[in-house]
Amino acid sequence: MALKLFNTLTRSIQEFAPLDPQKKKVGMYCCGPTVYDFAHIGNWRTFVFADLVRRTLEFSGYDVKHVMNITDVEDKIIKRVRENKTTLREFTGRFEAAFFDDLKALGCREPHLKPRATGHIPEIIALVEKLIARGVAYQAADGSVYFSIEKYRGGGCCYGQLLKLNLDEMRAGERVASDEYEKESVADFALWKAYVPADGEVTWGSPWGQGRPGWHIECSAMSIKALGETFDLHLGGEDLKFPHHEDEIAQSEGATGRPFVKHWLHGAHLLVEGKKMSKSLGNYFTLRDLLAQGFTGREVRFLLLTAHYRETFNFTLDGLHGAKTALGRIDECVGKLRELAGSQTSFAGDPASIAPFVKALNEDLNISEAWACVFDWVREMNSRLAQNTLTPERAAIALGTWENFDSILGIGVKTEAEVPAEIAALADERIAAKKAKDFKRADAIREELKAKGWAIEDTPKGIKLKKI
Ligand code: AMP
Ligand code: ZN
């Protein structure tokens, strides 16, 4: 049963087929955070969606290489570095660390590679040089280097692959004289931004003088370096389709002459209480705000995972209370099954319960249907438990079923309150590594946990975490 996903490039639901001739390896790039503040709950919707895609692929047996960049140089960051009278690294380092703590608290598997833009300046410069050599980029009078959409299209390439663009409206070819636009056409975008005094110490040398990279080129340079000139999957929130992703395609295909990405996946946005989130409306939440209100990472994850990724999701605090109740039902059922199973184990689970769940997710990640399968299973287990018709063997098989569900949902076992989210996330990753028979990784995680002061025990009832 093959996985089908909506591809923004073809505007259709397509069967996912990796480029790898062995059909095993999958390259997946997700545009990461711009680290100038704590990520908000809208950002988290997109990153939890990326985690769902990765887990679904891994469940299907693919060997996923998950890359997520860190945008650590950009206008807003530079402004805040100036305001805070600090250095770029000091400023972004704080938010980057917070981002990965939050990612773990939300039960997301850590990306295999987390490249920073500032760590890839030579690759970015080389890519810009390539674009200039190919005649699709030029240095303007202000010293900045721009991508020429007209030249790119003149060479037979298509600009507007993800969205239908009205290029006439974008007034291609017209020179706009303003402070901001020294470029030949308004549609052109900056690859390399010439130094201006407001950049302070955030500057690098280049063949075009001092300056810094544009945002779009960062992602092209880092994704090509990590995954090659053509790779399988590229993800992000829907707001990134244009111009960010369209520009990534233009830069990458303009430089390599090869198709950039096979499947583009975009997650719809999140609203809060029906409105666009904004600090002034008072409906702006970071994960930390919600944790401070007593909610947990798994409750937030559960809620974010209740809606289909292509539908706008309305986040409410009532919804979060509902998540608490729903998780309580699952925890209670799994807890009773554990008691009954005793020392019996079964990792395989019951195929009759697992198959419809997987089938739903294979249909363009039909998460509502997948949750319906989970709650049907909870209902059935509760009724069998109530009627005393489950043997310890059947209870163990049921627990195996839950573990199969949860390797995609990532809700996790209910952990004791004193187990920090970071430790629980590592334990979850170790379960996944063992399931994938990656025992080297599982052992490495055990050591990592030990170094952090925690011992992990495999018991017939599942894992046990103990403070050393
Ligand atoms: P940023 O840190 O602003 O670069 O955004 C990181 C990711 O969050 C991007 O993939 C955005 O598309 C996504 N994003 C931003 N706002 C929202 C929102 N309200 N709902 C869902 N995703 C969002
Ligand atoms: Zn990007």
Coordinates of C-alpha atoms and ligand atoms in Angstrom, one line a residue:
M1 CA 0.0 0.0 0.0
A2 CA 1.9 3.0 -1.3
L3 CA 2.0 6.4 0.4
K4 CA 0.2 9.1 -1.5
L5 CA 0.9 12.8 -0.9
F6 CA -0.3 16.1 -2.4
N7 CA 2.5 17.6 -4.5
T8 CA 2.2 21.3 -4.8
L9 CA 4.3 21.1 -8.0
T10 CA 1.7 19.0 -9.9
R11 CA -1.3 20.2 -7.8
S12 CA -2.3 16.6 -7.4
I13 CA -2.1 13.7 -5.1
Q14 CA 0.7 11.5 -6.2
E15 CA 2.2 8.2 -5.2
F16 CA 5.4 8.8 -3.3
A17 CA 8.3 7.2 -5.1
P18 CA 11.9 8.0 -3.9
L19 CA 14.6 8.8 -6.5
D20 CA 16.9 6.2 -5.0
P21 CA 17.1 3.3 -7.4
Q22 CA 16.9 0.9 -4.4
K23 CA 13.7 2.8 -3.3
K24 CA 15.1 2.9 0.2
K25 CA 16.7 6.3 0.9
V26 CA 14.7 9.5 1.0
G27 CA 16.0 13.0 1.2
M28 CA 13.8 15.4 3.0
Y29 CA 14.4 19.1 3.5
C30 CA 12.2 21.3 5.7
C31 CA 12.8 25.0 5.9
G32 CA 13.7 25.6 9.6
P33 CA 13.2 28.5 12.0
T34 CA 14.4 32.0 11.7
V35 CA 16.0 32.3 15.1
Y36 CA 15.2 35.8 16.3
D37 CA 12.6 34.8 18.9
F38 CA 10.9 31.7 20.4
A39 CA 9.0 29.8 17.8
H40 CA 5.2 30.3 18.0
I41 CA 2.5 27.7 17.9
G42 CA 1.9 28.4 14.1
N43 CA 5.5 27.5 13.4
W44 CA 5.1 24.4 15.5
R45 CA 2.2 23.3 13.4
T46 CA 4.5 23.2 10.4
F47 CA 7.4 21.4 12.3
V48 CA 5.0 18.8 13.8
F49 CA 3.6 18.2 10.3
A50 CA 7.2 17.7 9.0
D51 CA 7.7 15.2 11.8
L52 CA 4.5 13.3 10.9
V53 CA 5.8 13.1 7.3
R54 CA 9.1 11.7 8.4
R55 CA 7.6 9.2 10.9
T56 CA 5.1 8.0 8.2
L57 CA 8.0 7.4 5.8
E58 CA 10.1 5.7 8.4
F59 CA 7.2 3.5 9.4
S60 CA 6.9 2.5 5.7
G61 CA 10.6 1.3 5.9
Y62 CA 12.3 4.3 4.2
D63 CA 15.7 5.4 5.4
V64 CA 15.0 9.1 5.7
K65 CA 17.7 11.8 5.8
H66 CA 15.9 14.7 7.4
V67 CA 17.6 18.1 7.0
M68 CA 16.3 21.3 8.6
N69 CA 18.2 24.5 8.3
I70 CA 18.6 27.3 10.8
T71 CA 18.2 30.8 9.3
D72 CA 20.6 32.6 11.5
V73 CA 21.2 35.7 9.4
E74 CA 18.4 37.8 8.1
D75 CA 17.0 41.4 8.4
K76 CA 15.0 40.8 11.6
I77 CA 17.9 39.1 13.3
I78 CA 20.3 41.8 12.5
K79 CA 17.9 44.5 13.8
R80 CA 17.5 42.6 17.1
V81 CA 21.3 42.0 17.4
R82 CA 21.7 45.8 17.1
E83 CA 18.9 46.6 19.5
N84 CA 20.3 44.1 22.1
K85 CA 23.9 45.2 21.6
T86 CA 25.0 41.7 21.3
T87 CA 26.8 39.5 18.7
L88 CA 25.0 37.5 16.1
R89 CA 26.1 34.1 17.4
E90 CA 25.2 34.9 21.0
F91 CA 21.8 36.2 20.0
T92 CA 20.8 33.4 17.6
G93 CA 22.4 30.7 19.8
R94 CA 19.9 31.3 22.6
F95 CA 16.9 30.9 20.3
E96 CA 18.4 28.0 18.4
A97 CA 18.9 26.1 21.7
A98 CA 15.3 27.0 22.8
F99 CA 14.0 25.8 19.4
F100 CA 15.5 22.3 19.8
D101 CA 14.4 22.0 23.4
D102 CA 10.8 22.8 22.2
L103 CA 11.1 20.4 19.3
K104 CA 11.9 17.6 21.7
A105 CA 9.2 18.7 24.1
L106 CA 6.8 18.3 21.2
G107 CA 8.0 14.7 20.6
C108 CA 9.5 15.5 17.2
R109 CA 12.4 13.4 16.0
E110 CA 15.5 15.4 15.7
P111 CA 16.6 16.2 12.1
H112 CA 19.7 14.4 11.1
L113 CA 21.3 17.6 9.8
K114 CA 20.7 21.1 11.2
P115 CA 22.9 23.3 9.0
R116 CA 23.2 27.0 9.9
A117 CA 23.3 29.6 7.1
T118 CA 26.3 31.3 8.7
G119 CA 28.2 28.0 8.5
H120 CA 27.7 27.9 4.7
I121 CA 28.9 31.2 3.4
P122 CA 31.5 29.6 1.0
E123 CA 28.8 27.3 -0.5
I124 CA 26.4 30.2 -0.9
I125 CA 29.1 32.3 -2.6
A126 CA 30.0 29.4 -4.9
L127 CA 26.3 29.1 -5.9
V128 CA 26.0 32.8 -6.6
E129 CA 29.1 32.6 -8.7
K130 CA 27.6 29.7 -10.7
L131 CA 24.4 31.7 -11.3
I132 CA 26.5 34.7 -12.5
A133 CA 28.5 32.5 -14.8
R134 CA 25.3 31.0 -16.3
G135 CA 24.1 34.5 -17.0
V136 CA 21.1 34.5 -14.7
A137 CA 22.5 36.8 -12.0
Y138 CA 24.1 40.2 -12.0
Q139 CA 25.7 42.7 -9.7
A140 CA 23.7 45.9 -9.6
A141 CA 24.9 49.5 -8.9
D142 CA 24.3 49.1 -5.2
G143 CA 26.8 46.3 -5.0
S144 CA 24.2 43.6 -4.4
V145 CA 23.8 40.6 -6.6
Y146 CA 20.4 39.8 -8.0
F147 CA 18.8 36.9 -9.7
S148 CA 17.4 37.9 -13.1
I149 CA 14.0 36.3 -13.7
E150 CA 13.9 37.6 -17.2
K151 CA 17.2 35.9 -18.2
Y152 CA 16.2 32.7 -16.4
R153 CA 12.9 32.6 -18.3
G154 CA 14.7 33.6 -21.5
G155 CA 16.8 30.4 -21.1
G156 CA 13.6 28.4 -21.3
C157 CA 13.1 27.9 -17.6
C158 CA 9.8 28.3 -15.8
Y159 CA 9.4 30.8 -12.9
G160 CA 6.1 30.1 -11.2
Q161 CA 6.1 26.3 -10.8
L162 CA 4.4 26.2 -7.4
L163 CA 1.9 29.1 -8.0
K164 CA 0.5 30.6 -11.2
L165 CA 2.2 34.0 -11.2
N166 CA 1.2 36.9 -13.3
L167 CA 4.7 38.0 -14.3
D168 CA 3.4 41.0 -16.3
E169 CA 1.9 42.3 -13.1
M170 CA 5.3 41.9 -11.6
R171 CA 6.5 44.4 -14.3
A172 CA 9.4 42.3 -15.4
G173 CA 12.1 44.4 -17.2
E174 CA 11.1 47.7 -15.6
R175 CA 13.8 49.4 -13.6
V176 CA 12.5 50.7 -10.3
A177 CA 14.6 53.4 -8.8
S178 CA 14.2 53.4 -5.1
D179 CA 16.4 52.9 -2.1
E180 CA 15.4 49.3 -1.9
Y181 CA 15.4 48.5 -5.6
E182 CA 18.6 48.9 -7.5
K183 CA 17.7 45.8 -9.4
E184 CA 16.7 45.6 -13.0
S185 CA 13.2 44.3 -12.4
V186 CA 11.0 44.3 -9.3
A187 CA 10.6 40.6 -9.6
D188 CA 14.3 40.1 -9.3
F189 CA 15.5 39.1 -5.8
A190 CA 18.7 39.5 -3.9
L191 CA 21.2 36.6 -3.7
W192 CA 23.9 38.7 -2.0
K193 CA 23.1 41.9 -0.2
A194 CA 25.8 44.5 -0.2
Y195 CA 26.9 45.8 3.2
V196 CA 25.1 48.7 4.7
P197 CA 26.1 50.4 8.0
A198 CA 23.0 49.0 9.7
D199 CA 24.4 45.5 9.3
G200 CA 27.0 46.4 11.9
E201 CA 29.4 43.5 12.3
V202 CA 27.2 41.0 10.5
T203 CA 29.2 40.9 7.2
W204 CA 31.4 38.6 5.1
G205 CA 33.8 39.1 2.3
S206 CA 32.9 38.0 -1.2
P207 CA 33.9 38.5 -4.8
W208 CA 31.3 41.4 -4.8
G209 CA 32.6 43.1 -1.7
Q210 CA 31.5 42.9 1.9
G211 CA 27.9 41.8 2.4
R212 CA 25.6 38.9 3.5
P213 CA 23.5 36.3 1.8
G214 CA 19.8 36.7 0.9
W215 CA 17.4 34.4 2.6
H216 CA 16.4 32.2 -0.4
I217 CA 19.9 31.3 -1.5
E218 CA 20.7 30.0 2.0
C219 CA 18.2 27.1 1.5
S220 CA 19.3 26.3 -2.0
A221 CA 23.0 26.1 -0.9
M222 CA 22.3 24.0 2.2
S223 CA 19.8 21.6 0.7
I224 CA 22.0 20.9 -2.4
K225 CA 25.0 20.3 -0.1
A226 CA 23.1 18.0 2.2
L227 CA 20.9 16.1 -0.3
G228 CA 22.3 16.6 -3.8
E229 CA 21.1 18.7 -6.8
T230 CA 17.9 16.7 -7.0
F231 CA 16.1 15.3 -4.0
D232 CA 12.8 13.8 -2.9
L233 CA 10.9 16.1 -0.6
H234 CA 10.8 19.7 0.4
L235 CA 8.4 21.0 3.1
G236 CA 7.4 24.2 4.6
G237 CA 4.4 26.3 5.6
E238 CA 2.1 27.5 2.8
D239 CA 3.4 31.1 3.1
L240 CA 6.7 29.9 1.9
K241 CA 5.4 28.8 -1.6
F242 CA 6.1 32.3 -2.9
P243 CA 8.5 33.9 -3.1
H244 CA 10.8 31.7 -0.9
H245 CA 10.3 28.3 -2.5
E246 CA 9.8 29.6 -6.0
D247 CA 13.1 31.4 -5.7
E248 CA 14.8 28.3 -4.3
I249 CA 13.7 26.4 -7.4
A250 CA 14.9 29.2 -9.7
Q251 CA 18.3 29.4 -8.0
S252 CA 18.8 25.7 -7.8
E253 CA 17.6 24.8 -11.3
G254 CA 19.3 27.9 -12.7
A255 CA 22.6 26.8 -11.3
T256 CA 22.5 23.0 -11.9
G257 CA 20.2 22.8 -14.9
R258 CA 18.5 19.9 -13.2
P259 CA 15.1 19.5 -11.5
F260 CA 15.4 20.6 -7.9
V261 CA 12.8 18.7 -5.9
K262 CA 10.4 15.9 -6.8
H263 CA 7.6 16.4 -4.2
W264 CA 6.8 19.8 -2.6
L265 CA 4.6 19.6 0.5
H266 CA 3.0 22.6 2.1
G267 CA 1.2 22.8 5.4
A268 CA -1.7 25.1 5.9
H269 CA -1.6 27.8 8.5
L270 CA -2.8 27.9 12.0
L271 CA -5.2 30.5 13.4
V272 CA -5.8 31.2 17.0
E273 CA -9.5 31.6 18.0
G274 CA -10.3 32.2 14.3
K275 CA -7.8 35.0 13.9
K276 CA -4.3 35.4 12.5
M277 CA -2.0 35.3 15.5
S278 CA -0.5 38.6 16.5
K279 CA 1.0 39.9 19.7
S280 CA -1.2 43.0 19.6
L281 CA -4.4 40.8 19.5
G282 CA -3.2 38.9 22.5
N283 CA -3.7 35.6 20.7
Y284 CA 0.0 34.9 20.2
F285 CA 1.4 31.7 21.9
T286 CA 4.8 30.2 22.0
L287 CA 5.1 26.6 23.3
R288 CA 6.6 28.0 26.5
D289 CA 3.5 30.2 27.1
L290 CA 1.3 27.0 26.9
L291 CA 3.7 25.0 29.2
A292 CA 3.6 27.8 31.7
Q293 CA -0.2 27.5 31.7
G294 CA 0.2 23.8 32.7
F295 CA -0.3 22.1 29.4
T296 CA 2.2 19.5 28.2
G297 CA 4.2 19.1 25.0
R298 CA 2.3 16.0 24.2
E299 CA -1.1 17.7 24.6
V300 CA 0.0 20.5 22.2
R301 CA 1.3 17.9 19.8
F302 CA -1.9 15.9 19.9
L303 CA -4.0 19.0 19.2
L304 CA -1.7 20.1 16.3
L305 CA -2.1 16.6 14.9
T306 CA -5.8 16.5 14.9
A307 CA -6.3 18.5 11.6
H308 CA -5.3 17.5 8.1
Y309 CA -2.2 19.3 7.1
R310 CA -3.8 21.0 4.1
E311 CA -6.6 22.5 6.1
T312 CA -6.3 25.7 8.1
F313 CA -6.4 24.8 11.7
N314 CA -8.2 26.9 14.4
F315 CA -6.2 26.5 17.6
T316 CA -8.1 27.2 20.8
L317 CA -7.4 26.7 24.5
D318 CA -10.6 24.7 24.7
G319 CA -9.2 22.4 22.1
L320 CA -6.1 22.0 24.3
H321 CA -8.3 21.0 27.3
G322 CA -10.0 18.5 24.9
A323 CA -6.6 17.1 24.0
K324 CA -5.9 16.5 27.7
T325 CA -9.1 14.5 28.0
A326 CA -8.5 12.5 24.8
L327 CA -5.0 11.6 25.9
G328 CA -6.3 10.6 29.3
R329 CA -8.5 8.0 27.6
I330 CA -5.6 6.6 25.7
D331 CA -3.3 6.6 28.8
E332 CA -5.9 4.9 30.9
C333 CA -6.5 2.2 28.3
V334 CA -2.8 1.6 27.7
G335 CA -2.1 1.5 31.4
K336 CA -4.7 -1.2 32.0
L337 CA -3.4 -3.2 29.1
R338 CA 0.1 -3.0 30.6
E339 CA -1.2 -4.3 33.9
L340 CA -2.9 -7.2 32.3
A341 CA -0.1 -8.1 29.9
G342 CA 2.4 -8.4 32.8
S343 CA 5.6 -9.9 31.5
Q344 CA 4.1 -10.8 28.0
T345 CA 5.3 -8.8 25.1
S346 CA 4.5 -8.5 21.4
F347 CA 6.0 -5.9 19.2
A348 CA 4.1 -6.9 16.1
G349 CA 0.6 -5.9 17.3
D350 CA -2.6 -6.8 15.6
P351 CA -2.4 -6.3 11.8
A352 CA -6.2 -6.0 11.6
S353 CA -6.1 -2.9 13.8
I354 CA -2.9 -1.5 12.3
A355 CA -3.8 -1.8 8.6
P356 CA -6.7 0.7 8.5
F357 CA -4.7 3.2 10.5
V358 CA -1.8 2.9 8.1
K359 CA -4.1 3.0 5.1
A360 CA -5.6 6.3 6.3
L361 CA -2.2 7.9 6.6
N362 CA -1.1 6.6 3.2
E363 CA -4.0 8.6 1.8
D364 CA -2.3 11.9 1.9
L365 CA -1.9 11.7 5.7
N366 CA -5.6 11.4 6.5
I367 CA -5.1 12.1 10.2
S368 CA -8.7 12.3 11.2
E369 CA -9.4 8.9 9.8
A370 CA -6.2 7.6 11.6
W371 CA -7.3 9.1 14.9
A372 CA -10.8 7.5 14.3
C373 CA -9.0 4.1 14.0
V374 CA -7.1 4.8 17.2
F375 CA -10.2 5.7 19.2
D376 CA -12.2 2.8 17.8
W377 CA -9.4 0.6 19.0
V378 CA -9.4 2.3 22.5
R379 CA -13.2 1.7 22.6
E380 CA -12.8 -2.0 21.7
M381 CA -10.0 -2.6 24.2
N382 CA -12.0 -0.9 27.0
S383 CA -15.0 -3.0 26.3
R384 CA -12.9 -6.2 26.3
L385 CA -11.1 -5.1 29.4
A386 CA -14.5 -4.4 31.1
Q387 CA -15.8 -7.8 30.0
N388 CA -12.6 -9.6 31.1
T389 CA -12.3 -11.2 27.7
L390 CA -8.6 -10.3 27.2
T391 CA -5.9 -12.8 28.0
P392 CA -2.4 -11.4 29.0
E393 CA -1.2 -12.6 25.5
R394 CA -4.0 -10.6 23.8
A395 CA -3.2 -7.6 26.0
A396 CA 0.4 -7.8 25.0
I397 CA -0.6 -7.9 21.3
A398 CA -2.8 -4.8 21.9
L399 CA 0.2 -3.0 23.4
G400 CA 2.2 -3.9 20.3
T401 CA -0.7 -2.3 18.3
W402 CA -0.4 0.8 20.3
E403 CA 3.3 1.0 19.8
N404 CA 2.8 0.8 16.1
F405 CA 0.3 3.6 16.2
D406 CA 2.5 5.6 18.3
S407 CA 5.7 5.2 16.2
I408 CA 3.8 7.5 13.8
L409 CA 1.8 9.7 16.2
G410 CA 4.7 10.2 18.6
I411 CA 2.4 10.9 21.6
G412 CA 4.6 8.6 23.7
V413 CA 3.9 6.8 26.9
K414 CA 2.7 8.8 29.8
T415 CA 5.9 9.7 31.6
E416 CA 6.3 10.5 35.2
A417 CA 6.1 14.2 35.8
E418 CA 9.7 14.4 37.0
V419 CA 11.1 13.0 33.7
P420 CA 12.1 16.1 31.7
A421 CA 10.7 16.3 28.1
E422 CA 14.2 16.1 26.7
I423 CA 14.9 12.7 28.4
A424 CA 11.4 11.4 27.4
A425 CA 12.1 12.4 23.8
L426 CA 15.5 10.6 23.8
A427 CA 13.8 7.5 25.2
D428 CA 11.2 7.7 22.4
E429 CA 14.0 8.0 19.9
R430 CA 15.6 4.9 21.3
I431 CA 12.4 3.0 20.9
A432 CA 12.3 4.1 17.3
A433 CA 15.9 3.2 16.7
K434 CA 15.3 -0.3 18.2
K435 CA 12.3 -0.8 16.0
A436 CA 14.4 0.2 13.0
K437 CA 17.0 -2.3 14.2
D438 CA 19.5 0.5 14.5
F439 CA 21.0 -0.9 17.7
K440 CA 24.1 1.3 17.4
R441 CA 22.0 4.3 17.7
A442 CA 19.9 2.8 20.5
D443 CA 23.1 2.1 22.4
A444 CA 24.4 5.6 21.7
I445 CA 21.2 7.0 23.1
R446 CA 21.5 4.8 26.2
E447 CA 25.0 6.3 26.8
E448 CA 23.6 9.9 26.1
L449 CA 20.9 9.3 28.7
K450 CA 23.5 8.0 31.1
A451 CA 25.6 11.1 30.6
K452 CA 22.5 13.1 31.4
G453 CA 22.0 11.2 34.6
W454 CA 19.3 8.7 33.5
A455 CA 19.2 5.0 33.3
I456 CA 16.9 3.3 30.8
E457 CA 15.6 -0.2 31.4
D458 CA 13.7 -2.4 29.0
T459 CA 11.0 -4.2 31.0
P460 CA 8.2 -6.4 29.7
K461 CA 5.8 -3.6 30.3
G462 CA 7.9 -1.1 28.2
I463 CA 10.7 1.2 29.1
K464 CA 11.5 2.5 32.5
L465 CA 13.5 5.6 33.2
K466 CA 15.4 6.0 36.5
K467 CA 17.5 8.8 37.8
I468 CA 21.0 7.5 38.4
Ligands
AMP1 P1 9.9 31.3 10.2 O1 10.7 31.0 11.5 O2 9.2 32.5 10.3 O3 10.9 31.2 9.1 O4 8.9 30.1 10.0 C1 9.1 28.7 10.2 C2 8.0 27.9 9.6 O5 6.8 28.2 10.2 C3 7.8 28.2 8.1 O6 7.7 26.9 7.4 C4 6.5 28.9 8.0 O7 5.8 28.7 6.8 C5 5.7 28.3 9.2 N1 4.7 29.2 9.8 C6 4.7 30.5 10.1 N2 3.6 31.0 10.6 C7 2.7 29.9 10.6 C8 1.3 29.7 11.0 N3 0.6 30.7 11.5 N4 0.8 28.5 10.8 C9 1.6 27.4 10.3 N5 2.9 27.6 9.9 C10 3.4 28.8 10.1
ZN2 ZN 13.9 27.6 3.0

